[in-house]
């Protein structure tokens, strides 16, 4: 992971936000190559899910035809949206504060283990946030606490397995023995408390409580709030999906693992509206279709998995949820991180925005009421049901929600693409080569154009070719240093093809195209380059 992070910084994929001022935790900037890569991820998603969808044909695995469209909603919306959706009351994580270090942690992110030292005979639960080398981080914390040196490691007696803080607090009555990360004395952690993850902001100049608004923590609610507008302004018929790509904000307590858990990130969400009788089939369709998309874009292999949630893990409104997960290199072996959740949300969302905030009572969703019988959070009162004029039926559509993170997908594609092999250098000597084996659709630069040398008419032809290709592709011109080094520079950023103008080009108009992965070179006429690249980029 360190190598990937270093490459991202060195070659301009990702920078820490506000780095010149020491950075801001949980915020990341995409550099010149990163912006291209992330845009390609979002474009591939939008193109495959929305633009290229053919509503006249039943796709494999789907129960029927359907339509797709898009929206671009505002980040700040009416605060009532978040009250009815449940985010205002429910969208929280539990967190603990350390009274000694004044640091705040997400409750379930602290890992630790019981340890005893012979002298003094004290038993303590040492903790860390480190997930990659948890045991060695715990050893370091324990040595420090007991005032021992590295060579005294055998004086530590470990008890039981590594556990998360909620697990230990559930069974251990003695929380005074828990040593917080970086603390000197045990027992400094507060009881876990709720923490609302929505960023607050103030509208207008007065700044009263009534003017409080929130930065959206997900893009989905803007889609529900516009469901009626979309139905009334288009001829879309259920089943149809509305897609949206945009920024979301969550005041994560412990942002970490590079861009994986950020406070500002981008989501790619679809809300798919269907008849309740078909929603189970549509759920299965979207779950499998989204999983297949990651494989198609390059995440094949044992590092990707589809995990169906068990009954206890489901949200109170969900009739089925699956996560698409990736084994990021910063996670401990065998652990996966969520890339996308696909949820069967029933009629929860549309009903919430009609009636008001709902709660589960037995198996029913009912309006949550205050002691005086008034709704806790009143809905819009607008009719968000759907009338099917063919079957003459009125119903509240069910929703299937494939909700993906653009930053997590981009990070997974980067991690999967990072490869090291051996390839001959310009003198024919085998050398270690770092390259990004990105899908050509995702690669920030599609082709680089090189004159072999800066003379004999080669730069003039290469400049012309570059100008022609630039009309259609993201291309890069490089005439600096030996051609082998130029290849390496492109391999390292995942450029799938390098086009070299050499002596023969001057004679017969052909150039070489070198493939990043196979290193094979083929001669192609310069007039056929656009067609050739279009075909190869897929
Ligand atoms: P987690 O359990 O990891 O916090 P979540 O289940 O809360 O994630 P969702 O609310 O389902 O996430 O959001 C949908 C997608 O948005 C996630 O699968 C992920 O790709 C992305 N996402 C959510 N939170 C973050 C974040 N803090 N940073 C980056 N991406 C995020």
Coordinates of C-alpha atoms and ligand atoms in Angstrom, one line a residue:
X1 CA 0.0 0.0 0.0
X2 CA 2.9 2.4 0.8
X3 CA 4.2 1.9 -2.7
X4 CA 0.8 2.8 -4.2
X5 CA 0.4 5.8 -2.0
X6 CA 3.9 7.0 -3.0
X7 CA 3.2 6.5 -6.7
X8 CA -0.1 8.4 -6.4
X9 CA 1.7 11.4 -4.9
X10 CA 4.8 11.2 -7.2
X11 CA 2.9 11.0 -10.4
X12 CA 0.0 13.3 -9.5
X13 CA -2.9 11.0 -8.9
X14 CA -3.8 12.1 -5.3
X15 CA -2.6 14.7 -2.9
X16 CA -3.6 15.4 0.7
X17 CA -6.0 18.3 0.7
X18 CA -4.5 21.6 2.0
X19 CA -1.1 19.9 2.2
X20 CA 0.8 23.2 2.4
X21 CA -0.9 23.9 5.7
X22 CA -0.3 20.5 7.1
X23 CA -3.3 18.8 5.5
X24 CA -6.8 18.3 6.6
X25 CA -7.8 14.8 7.8
X26 CA -10.3 13.0 5.6
X27 CA -10.0 15.2 2.6
X28 CA -8.1 14.4 -0.6
X29 CA -7.4 16.2 -3.9
X30 CA -7.2 14.5 -7.2
X31 CA -4.1 15.6 -9.2
X32 CA -3.7 15.9 -13.0
X33 CA -3.8 12.2 -13.6
X34 CA -6.2 11.4 -10.7
X35 CA -8.9 13.6 -12.1
X36 CA -8.7 11.8 -15.4
X37 CA -8.8 8.4 -13.8
X38 CA -11.7 9.2 -11.5
X39 CA -13.6 10.9 -14.4
X40 CA -13.1 7.7 -16.5
X41 CA -14.5 5.6 -13.6
X42 CA -17.6 7.8 -13.4
X43 CA -18.0 8.0 -17.2
X44 CA -17.7 4.2 -17.5
X45 CA -20.4 3.8 -14.8
X46 CA -22.7 6.4 -16.4
X47 CA -22.1 5.1 -19.9
X48 CA -22.7 1.4 -19.0
X49 CA -25.6 2.0 -16.6
X50 CA -27.4 4.9 -18.3
X51 CA -26.3 6.0 -21.8
X52 CA -25.7 2.6 -23.5
X53 CA -28.8 1.0 -21.9
X54 CA -31.2 -0.2 -24.5
X55 CA -34.8 -0.1 -23.1
X56 CA -36.2 -2.1 -26.0
X57 CA -34.2 -5.3 -25.2
X58 CA -34.4 -7.5 -22.1
X59 CA -30.9 -7.7 -20.7
X60 CA -29.6 -11.1 -19.6
X61 CA -30.9 -11.9 -16.1
X62 CA -33.5 -9.1 -16.0
X63 CA -37.2 -9.9 -15.5
X64 CA -38.1 -7.5 -18.4
X65 CA -37.2 -4.3 -20.2
X66 CA -36.7 -1.1 -18.3
X67 CA -35.7 2.5 -18.8
X68 CA -32.8 4.6 -17.3
X69 CA -32.4 8.3 -16.9
X70 CA -30.4 10.7 -14.8
X71 CA -30.5 13.7 -12.4
X72 CA -28.2 16.2 -10.9
X73 CA -29.6 17.5 -7.5
X74 CA -28.2 20.1 -5.1
X75 CA -26.0 19.2 -2.2
X76 CA -28.0 21.2 0.2
X77 CA -31.7 20.3 0.3
X78 CA -34.7 21.1 2.5
X79 CA -33.8 19.9 6.1
X80 CA -37.1 18.0 6.2
X81 CA -35.7 15.6 3.7
X82 CA -33.2 14.3 6.2
X83 CA -35.7 14.3 9.0
X84 CA -38.1 12.1 7.0
X85 CA -35.4 9.9 5.6
X86 CA -34.2 9.0 9.1
X87 CA -30.8 10.5 8.7
X88 CA -31.4 13.3 11.1
X89 CA -32.3 10.9 14.0
X90 CA -30.5 7.8 13.0
X91 CA -27.5 8.5 10.9
X92 CA -24.8 8.1 13.5
X93 CA -21.9 6.2 14.5
X94 CA -20.9 5.5 18.1
X95 CA -17.7 7.2 19.2
X96 CA -15.5 7.4 22.2
X97 CA -13.3 10.2 23.4
X98 CA -10.0 9.8 25.2
X99 CA -9.9 12.2 28.2
X100 CA -6.1 12.1 28.3
X101 CA -5.1 12.6 24.6
X102 CA -8.4 14.4 23.7
X103 CA -8.6 12.2 20.6
X104 CA -11.9 10.9 19.3
X105 CA -12.3 7.4 17.8
X106 CA -15.0 5.4 16.2
X107 CA -16.0 2.9 18.8
X108 CA -15.8 -0.1 16.5
X109 CA -12.5 0.9 15.0
X110 CA -10.4 0.4 18.1
X111 CA -8.7 -3.0 18.3
X112 CA -6.9 -4.5 21.2
X113 CA -5.8 -7.5 23.2
X114 CA -5.3 -8.3 26.9
X115 CA -1.7 -8.4 28.0
X116 CA 0.1 -9.1 31.3
X117 CA 3.6 -8.3 32.3
X118 CA 5.4 -10.3 35.0
X119 CA 6.8 -7.3 36.7
X120 CA 4.8 -5.3 37.6
X121 CA 2.0 -7.9 37.5
X122 CA -0.5 -5.7 35.8
X123 CA -3.2 -6.8 33.3
X124 CA -4.2 -4.3 30.7
X125 CA -6.2 -4.2 27.4
X126 CA -3.8 -2.4 25.0
X127 CA -5.4 -0.9 21.9
X128 CA -4.5 0.5 18.4
X129 CA -6.3 1.7 15.3
X130 CA -3.7 -0.1 13.1
X131 CA -5.4 -2.8 11.0
X132 CA -2.4 -3.9 8.9
X133 CA 0.1 -4.9 11.5
X134 CA -2.2 -5.0 14.5
X135 CA -0.2 -7.4 16.7
X136 CA 3.1 -5.4 16.3
X137 CA 1.3 -2.2 17.0
X138 CA -0.1 -3.7 20.1
X139 CA 3.3 -5.0 21.1
X140 CA 4.7 -1.6 20.8
X141 CA 1.9 -0.1 22.9
X142 CA 2.3 -2.8 25.6
X143 CA 6.1 -2.3 25.8
X144 CA 5.7 1.4 26.1
X145 CA 3.0 1.0 28.8
X146 CA 5.1 -1.4 30.9
X147 CA 8.3 0.6 30.3
X148 CA 10.0 -2.3 28.6
X149 CA 12.4 -2.5 25.7
X150 CA 12.0 -4.4 22.4
X151 CA 14.3 -7.2 23.7
X152 CA 11.8 -7.8 26.6
X153 CA 9.0 -8.9 24.2
X154 CA 9.0 -12.3 25.8
X155 CA 8.0 -10.8 29.2
X156 CA 4.6 -10.0 27.8
X157 CA 2.0 -12.6 28.2
X158 CA -0.9 -12.3 25.8
X159 CA -4.4 -13.4 26.6
X160 CA -7.1 -14.4 24.1
X161 CA -7.4 -13.0 20.6
X162 CA -7.3 -9.5 19.2
X163 CA -10.8 -8.0 19.8
X164 CA -12.6 -4.8 18.8
X165 CA -13.6 -2.4 21.6
X166 CA -17.3 -3.1 21.4
X167 CA -16.5 -6.8 21.8
X168 CA -14.4 -6.3 24.9
X169 CA -16.7 -3.8 26.4
X170 CA -19.6 -6.2 26.0
X171 CA -17.9 -8.8 28.2
X172 CA -15.4 -6.8 30.3
X173 CA -16.9 -5.1 33.3
X174 CA -13.6 -3.5 34.0
X175 CA -13.3 -0.7 31.5
X176 CA -10.7 1.0 33.7
X177 CA -8.1 -1.5 32.4
X178 CA -8.6 -0.3 28.8
X179 CA -5.6 1.7 27.5
X180 CA -6.6 4.0 24.7
X181 CA -4.4 4.4 21.7
X182 CA -1.5 6.8 22.5
X183 CA -2.7 7.2 26.2
X184 CA -0.3 6.7 29.1
X185 CA -2.9 5.6 31.7
X186 CA -5.7 3.1 31.3
X187 CA -9.4 4.0 31.8
X188 CA -9.4 7.3 29.9
X189 CA -12.0 6.4 27.3
X190 CA -15.5 7.8 27.7
X191 CA -18.6 5.6 27.3
X192 CA -19.6 5.3 23.6
X193 CA -21.8 8.2 22.4
X194 CA -23.8 8.8 19.3
X195 CA -22.4 11.2 16.8
X196 CA -24.3 12.6 13.9
X197 CA -22.3 12.3 10.7
X198 CA -24.1 15.1 8.8
X199 CA -22.2 18.3 8.3
X200 CA -24.3 21.3 9.5
X201 CA -24.4 24.6 7.7
X202 CA -26.3 27.8 8.0
X203 CA -28.5 29.4 5.3
X204 CA -28.7 33.1 5.0
X205 CA -27.4 35.8 7.4
X206 CA -29.4 35.4 10.6
X207 CA -28.1 32.0 11.6
X208 CA -31.0 30.9 13.8
X209 CA -31.8 27.2 14.4
X210 CA -34.4 27.4 11.7
X211 CA -31.7 28.3 9.2
X212 CA -29.8 25.1 9.8
X213 CA -29.3 22.9 6.7
X214 CA -27.1 19.9 6.0
X215 CA -24.6 18.8 3.4
X216 CA -26.1 15.7 1.9
X217 CA -24.6 12.4 3.3
X218 CA -25.8 10.5 0.2
X219 CA -27.1 11.5 -3.2
X220 CA -30.1 9.1 -3.1
X221 CA -32.6 11.4 -1.3
X222 CA -32.4 14.0 -4.1
X223 CA -33.7 11.3 -6.4
X224 CA -36.6 10.4 -4.2
X225 CA -37.5 14.0 -3.7
X226 CA -37.7 14.4 -7.5
X227 CA -39.5 11.1 -8.3
X228 CA -42.8 12.9 -9.0
X229 CA -41.1 15.6 -11.1
X230 CA -39.4 12.9 -13.2
X231 CA -42.7 11.0 -13.7
X232 CA -44.6 14.1 -14.6
X233 CA -42.0 15.6 -17.0
X234 CA -41.0 12.4 -18.9
X235 CA -42.9 9.5 -20.4
X236 CA -40.9 7.0 -18.3
X237 CA -42.9 4.0 -17.1
X238 CA -42.1 1.8 -14.1
X239 CA -39.8 -0.1 -14.0
X240 CA -37.2 2.6 -14.5
X241 CA -34.0 3.8 -12.8
X242 CA -32.7 7.3 -12.0
X243 CA -28.9 7.6 -11.8
X244 CA -26.9 10.4 -10.1
X245 CA -23.2 11.0 -9.6
X246 CA -22.2 13.6 -7.0
X247 CA -20.4 14.7 -3.9
X248 CA -21.6 13.5 -0.5
X249 CA -20.3 14.5 2.9
X250 CA -20.0 12.6 6.2
X251 CA -18.2 13.8 9.2
X252 CA -16.5 10.5 9.7
X253 CA -15.0 10.2 13.2
X254 CA -11.9 8.4 12.1
X255 CA -11.2 9.0 8.4
X256 CA -8.4 6.7 7.2
X257 CA -7.0 4.2 4.8
X258 CA -6.2 6.8 2.1
X259 CA -9.4 7.8 0.3
X260 CA -11.4 4.7 1.5
X261 CA -13.0 6.6 4.4
X262 CA -13.1 10.3 3.6
X263 CA -15.3 13.1 4.8
X264 CA -16.0 14.4 1.3
X265 CA -16.4 11.8 -1.4
X266 CA -18.4 11.0 -4.5
X267 CA -21.2 8.5 -5.0
X268 CA -22.6 6.9 -8.0
X269 CA -26.2 5.9 -7.1
X270 CA -29.2 4.4 -8.9
X271 CA -32.7 4.3 -7.5
X272 CA -34.6 1.7 -9.5
X273 CA -38.4 1.9 -9.2
X274 CA -40.4 -1.2 -9.8
X275 CA -43.7 -3.0 -9.1
X276 CA -43.6 -4.7 -5.6
X277 CA -44.4 -8.1 -7.2
X278 CA -41.2 -8.0 -9.2
X279 CA -38.9 -6.3 -6.7
X280 CA -37.1 -9.5 -5.5
X281 CA -36.2 -10.4 -9.2
X282 CA -35.0 -6.8 -9.8
X283 CA -32.9 -6.9 -6.7
X284 CA -31.2 -10.1 -7.9
X285 CA -30.6 -8.6 -11.3
X286 CA -29.0 -5.4 -10.0
X287 CA -26.9 -7.3 -7.5
X288 CA -25.4 -9.6 -10.1
X289 CA -25.2 -6.9 -12.8
X290 CA -23.2 -4.5 -10.5
X291 CA -20.9 -7.3 -9.4
X292 CA -20.2 -8.2 -13.1
X293 CA -19.4 -4.6 -13.9
X294 CA -16.4 -4.5 -11.5
X295 CA -15.1 -7.7 -13.0
X296 CA -15.5 -6.3 -16.5
X297 CA -13.6 -3.2 -15.5
X298 CA -10.7 -5.2 -14.2
X299 CA -11.3 -6.3 -10.6
X300 CA -11.4 -10.0 -11.4
X301 CA -10.0 -12.5 -9.0
X302 CA -10.2 -13.6 -5.5
X303 CA -9.8 -10.0 -4.1
X304 CA -13.4 -9.2 -5.1
X305 CA -16.5 -10.7 -3.4
X306 CA -20.2 -10.4 -3.3
X307 CA -21.5 -10.7 0.2
X308 CA -25.2 -11.1 1.0
X309 CA -26.2 -9.6 4.4
X310 CA -27.6 -11.8 7.1
X311 CA -30.9 -11.0 8.7
X312 CA -29.4 -9.2 11.7
X313 CA -27.2 -7.0 9.5
X314 CA -30.1 -5.6 7.4
X315 CA -31.3 -2.0 7.9
X316 CA -34.8 -1.8 9.5
X317 CA -36.4 -1.2 6.1
X318 CA -34.4 -3.5 3.9
X319 CA -35.7 -6.8 2.6
X320 CA -32.3 -7.8 1.2
X321 CA -28.9 -6.2 0.9
X322 CA -25.6 -7.3 -0.6
X323 CA -22.2 -5.7 -0.5
X324 CA -19.6 -5.8 -3.2
X325 CA -16.3 -5.9 -1.4
X326 CA -12.7 -5.7 -2.3
X327 CA -9.7 -6.9 -0.4
X328 CA -7.7 -3.6 -0.2
X329 CA -4.0 -4.1 0.6
X330 CA -4.4 -1.9 3.8
X331 CA -6.8 -4.4 5.4
X332 CA -5.7 -7.4 7.4
X333 CA -5.5 -10.7 5.4
X334 CA -8.9 -12.1 4.8
X335 CA -10.7 -8.8 5.4
X336 CA -12.7 -7.0 2.7
X337 CA -13.8 -3.3 2.4
X338 CA -17.2 -2.2 0.9
X339 CA -17.2 -0.8 -2.6
X340 CA -20.9 -0.8 -3.2
X341 CA -24.1 -1.8 -1.4
X342 CA -27.1 -3.0 -3.3
X343 CA -30.2 -2.8 -1.2
X344 CA -33.8 -3.8 -1.7
X345 CA -35.5 -0.8 0.1
X346 CA -39.1 -1.8 -0.4
X347 CA -41.4 1.3 -0.4
X348 CA -39.7 2.9 2.6
X349 CA -38.3 5.9 0.8
X350 CA -41.3 7.1 -1.2
X351 CA -43.6 6.4 1.8
X352 CA -41.3 8.4 4.1
X353 CA -41.4 11.4 1.9
X354 CA -45.2 11.1 1.6
X355 CA -46.1 10.3 5.2
X356 CA -43.2 11.3 7.4
X357 CA -40.4 9.4 9.2
X358 CA -41.3 5.8 9.5
X359 CA -40.3 3.2 12.2
X360 CA -40.6 -0.5 12.2
X361 CA -43.4 -1.9 14.5
X362 CA -43.4 -5.7 14.3
X363 CA -43.2 -6.3 10.6
X364 CA -44.9 -3.1 9.6
X365 CA -43.4 0.3 8.9
X366 CA -45.5 2.9 10.7
X367 CA -45.4 6.7 11.1
X368 CA -43.3 7.6 14.1
X369 CA -45.3 9.7 16.5
X370 CA -44.6 12.1 19.4
X371 CA -46.4 11.5 22.8
X372 CA -49.0 14.0 21.7
X373 CA -49.9 11.9 18.7
X374 CA -48.4 14.3 16.1
X375 CA -45.9 12.8 13.5
X376 CA -42.3 13.1 14.8
X377 CA -41.2 14.4 11.4
X378 CA -44.0 15.3 9.0
X379 CA -43.7 14.1 5.3
X380 CA -44.4 16.3 2.2
X381 CA -48.0 15.1 2.0
X382 CA -47.5 14.9 -1.8
X383 CA -48.7 11.8 -3.7
X384 CA -45.7 9.8 -4.7
X385 CA -47.6 6.8 -5.8
X386 CA -47.5 5.6 -9.4
X387 CA -50.5 5.0 -11.7
X388 CA -50.0 2.4 -14.3
X389 CA -52.5 3.4 -17.1
X390 CA -52.2 0.0 -18.8
X391 CA -53.1 -2.1 -15.8
X392 CA -55.2 0.7 -14.2
X393 CA -53.3 0.0 -11.0
X394 CA -52.1 2.6 -8.5
X395 CA -49.2 1.5 -6.2
X396 CA -46.1 2.8 -4.3
X397 CA -43.1 1.5 -6.3
X398 CA -40.5 -0.6 -4.5
X399 CA -36.9 0.6 -4.8
X400 CA -33.7 -1.2 -5.5
X401 CA -30.6 0.9 -4.7
X402 CA -27.2 0.1 -6.1
X403 CA -25.0 2.6 -4.3
X404 CA -21.4 2.9 -5.2
X405 CA -18.5 5.1 -4.2
X406 CA -16.5 6.7 -7.0
X407 CA -13.4 7.2 -4.8
X408 CA -13.4 3.6 -3.4
X409 CA -13.9 2.2 -6.9
X410 CA -11.0 4.4 -8.1
X411 CA -8.8 3.3 -5.2
X412 CA -9.7 -0.4 -5.9
X413 CA -8.8 -0.1 -9.6
X414 CA -5.5 1.5 -8.6
X415 CA -4.6 -1.2 -6.1
X416 CA -5.6 -4.0 -8.5
X417 CA -3.6 -2.4 -11.3
X418 CA -0.4 -1.9 -9.4
X419 CA 2.1 -4.5 -10.8
X420 CA 5.8 -5.2 -10.7
X421 CA 7.5 -7.3 -13.3
X422 CA 10.8 -7.6 -15.1
X423 CA 11.3 -6.1 -18.5
X424 CA 14.4 -5.3 -20.6
X425 CA 15.6 -1.7 -20.4
X426 CA 17.0 0.3 -23.3
X427 CA 20.2 -1.7 -23.2
X428 CA 18.4 -5.0 -23.2
X429 CA 19.1 -5.6 -19.5
X430 CA 16.3 -7.1 -17.4
X431 CA 15.1 -4.4 -14.9
X432 CA 12.3 -4.2 -12.4
X433 CA 9.3 -2.5 -14.0
X434 CA 6.4 -0.9 -12.1
X435 CA 3.3 -0.5 -14.2
X436 CA -0.4 0.1 -13.7
X437 CA -2.4 -2.5 -15.5
X438 CA -5.5 -0.4 -15.8
X439 CA -8.4 -1.2 -18.1
X440 CA -7.8 0.9 -21.2
X441 CA -11.2 2.6 -20.6
X442 CA -10.0 3.8 -17.2
X443 CA -6.4 4.7 -18.1
X444 CA -5.9 8.5 -17.7
X445 CA -3.7 8.7 -20.8
X446 CA -4.7 6.4 -23.7
X447 CA -1.6 6.7 -25.8
X448 CA 1.8 8.5 -25.7
X449 CA 3.5 9.7 -28.9
X450 CA 7.3 9.7 -29.1
X451 CA 9.7 10.7 -31.8
X452 CA 12.5 8.1 -31.5
X453 CA 15.1 10.9 -31.7
X454 CA 14.8 14.7 -32.0
X455 CA 16.0 14.9 -35.6
X456 CA 15.7 13.5 -39.1
X457 CA 12.1 14.8 -39.5
X458 CA 10.8 12.5 -36.7
X459 CA 9.6 15.3 -34.3
X460 CA 7.6 17.0 -37.1
X461 CA 5.7 13.8 -37.9
X462 CA 5.2 12.9 -34.2
X463 CA 3.8 16.4 -33.6
X464 CA 1.4 16.0 -36.4
X465 CA 0.2 12.6 -35.2
X466 CA -0.1 13.9 -31.7
X467 CA -2.3 16.8 -32.9
X468 CA -4.5 14.4 -34.9
X469 CA -5.0 11.9 -32.0
X470 CA -5.6 14.7 -29.4
X471 CA -8.9 15.6 -31.2
X472 CA -10.3 12.2 -29.9
X473 CA -8.2 10.8 -27.2
X474 CA -6.3 11.8 -24.1
X475 CA -2.7 11.6 -25.4
X476 CA 0.7 12.7 -24.2
X477 CA 3.7 13.9 -26.2
X478 CA 7.2 13.1 -24.9
X479 CA 10.5 13.7 -26.6
X480 CA 12.7 13.8 -23.5
X481 CA 15.4 11.2 -22.6
X482 CA 15.9 7.7 -24.0
X483 CA 12.9 6.0 -25.5
X484 CA 13.1 3.1 -22.9
X485 CA 12.8 5.6 -20.1
X486 CA 9.8 7.2 -21.8
X487 CA 8.1 3.8 -22.0
X488 CA 8.7 3.3 -18.2
X489 CA 7.2 6.7 -17.4
X490 CA 4.1 5.8 -19.3
X491 CA 3.9 2.2 -17.8
X492 CA 4.0 3.7 -14.3
X493 CA 0.8 5.7 -15.0
X494 CA -1.0 2.9 -16.9
X495 CA -0.8 4.3 -20.4
X496 CA -1.9 1.3 -22.5
X497 CA -0.2 2.2 -25.8
X498 CA 3.0 4.0 -26.8
X499 CA 3.3 5.2 -30.4
X500 CA 6.9 5.7 -31.7
X501 CA 7.9 7.6 -34.8
X502 CA 11.2 6.2 -36.1
X503 CA 13.4 6.2 -39.2
X504 CA 11.0 3.9 -41.1
X505 CA 8.1 6.3 -40.5
X506 CA 9.9 8.8 -42.5
X507 CA 10.2 6.3 -45.4
X508 CA 6.8 4.5 -45.4
X509 CA 4.5 6.3 -42.9
X510 CA 4.3 3.4 -40.4
X511 CA 4.8 3.8 -36.7
X512 CA 5.2 1.2 -33.9
X513 CA 2.5 0.7 -31.3
X514 CA 3.7 -0.9 -28.1
X515 CA 1.4 -2.7 -25.7
X516 CA 1.9 -1.9 -22.0
X517 CA 1.1 -5.4 -20.8
X518 CA 2.6 -7.7 -23.5
X519 CA 5.4 -5.3 -24.5
X520 CA 4.7 -6.3 -28.0
X521 CA 5.3 -3.8 -30.8
X522 CA 3.4 -3.8 -34.1
X523 CA 3.8 -1.5 -37.1
X524 CA 0.7 0.4 -38.1
X525 CA 0.2 3.0 -40.8
X526 CA -0.2 6.5 -39.2
X527 CA -3.4 7.0 -41.2
X528 CA -4.9 4.0 -39.4
X529 CA -4.0 5.1 -35.9
X530 CA -7.4 6.5 -34.9
X531 CA -9.2 3.3 -36.0
X532 CA -6.5 1.1 -34.4
X533 CA -6.7 2.9 -31.0
X534 CA -10.5 3.0 -31.0
X535 CA -10.5 -0.7 -31.5
X536 CA -7.8 -1.5 -28.9
X537 CA -9.3 0.8 -26.2
X538 CA -12.5 -1.2 -26.2
Ligands
LIG1 P1 -19.2 2.1 5.6 O1 -19.8 1.0 6.3 O2 -17.8 1.7 5.0 O3 -19.1 3.4 6.4 P2 -21.7 2.6 4.4 O4 -22.3 1.2 4.4 O5 -22.1 3.6 5.4 O6 -20.1 2.4 4.3 P3 -23.3 3.5 2.2 O7 -24.1 4.4 3.0 O8 -23.9 2.2 1.7 O9 -21.9 3.2 2.9 O10 -22.7 4.3 1.0 C1 -22.6 3.8 -0.3 C2 -21.2 3.8 -0.8 O11 -20.6 5.1 -0.7 C3 -20.2 2.9 -0.1 O12 -20.3 1.6 -0.6 C4 -18.9 3.5 -0.4 O13 -18.4 3.1 -1.7 C5 -19.2 5.0 -0.4 N1 -18.9 5.6 0.8 C6 -19.6 5.7 2.0 N2 -18.9 6.3 2.9 C7 -17.7 6.7 2.4 C8 -16.6 7.5 2.9 N3 -16.6 7.9 4.1 N4 -15.6 7.7 2.1 C9 -15.6 7.2 0.8 N5 -16.6 6.5 0.3 C10 -17.7 6.3 1.1

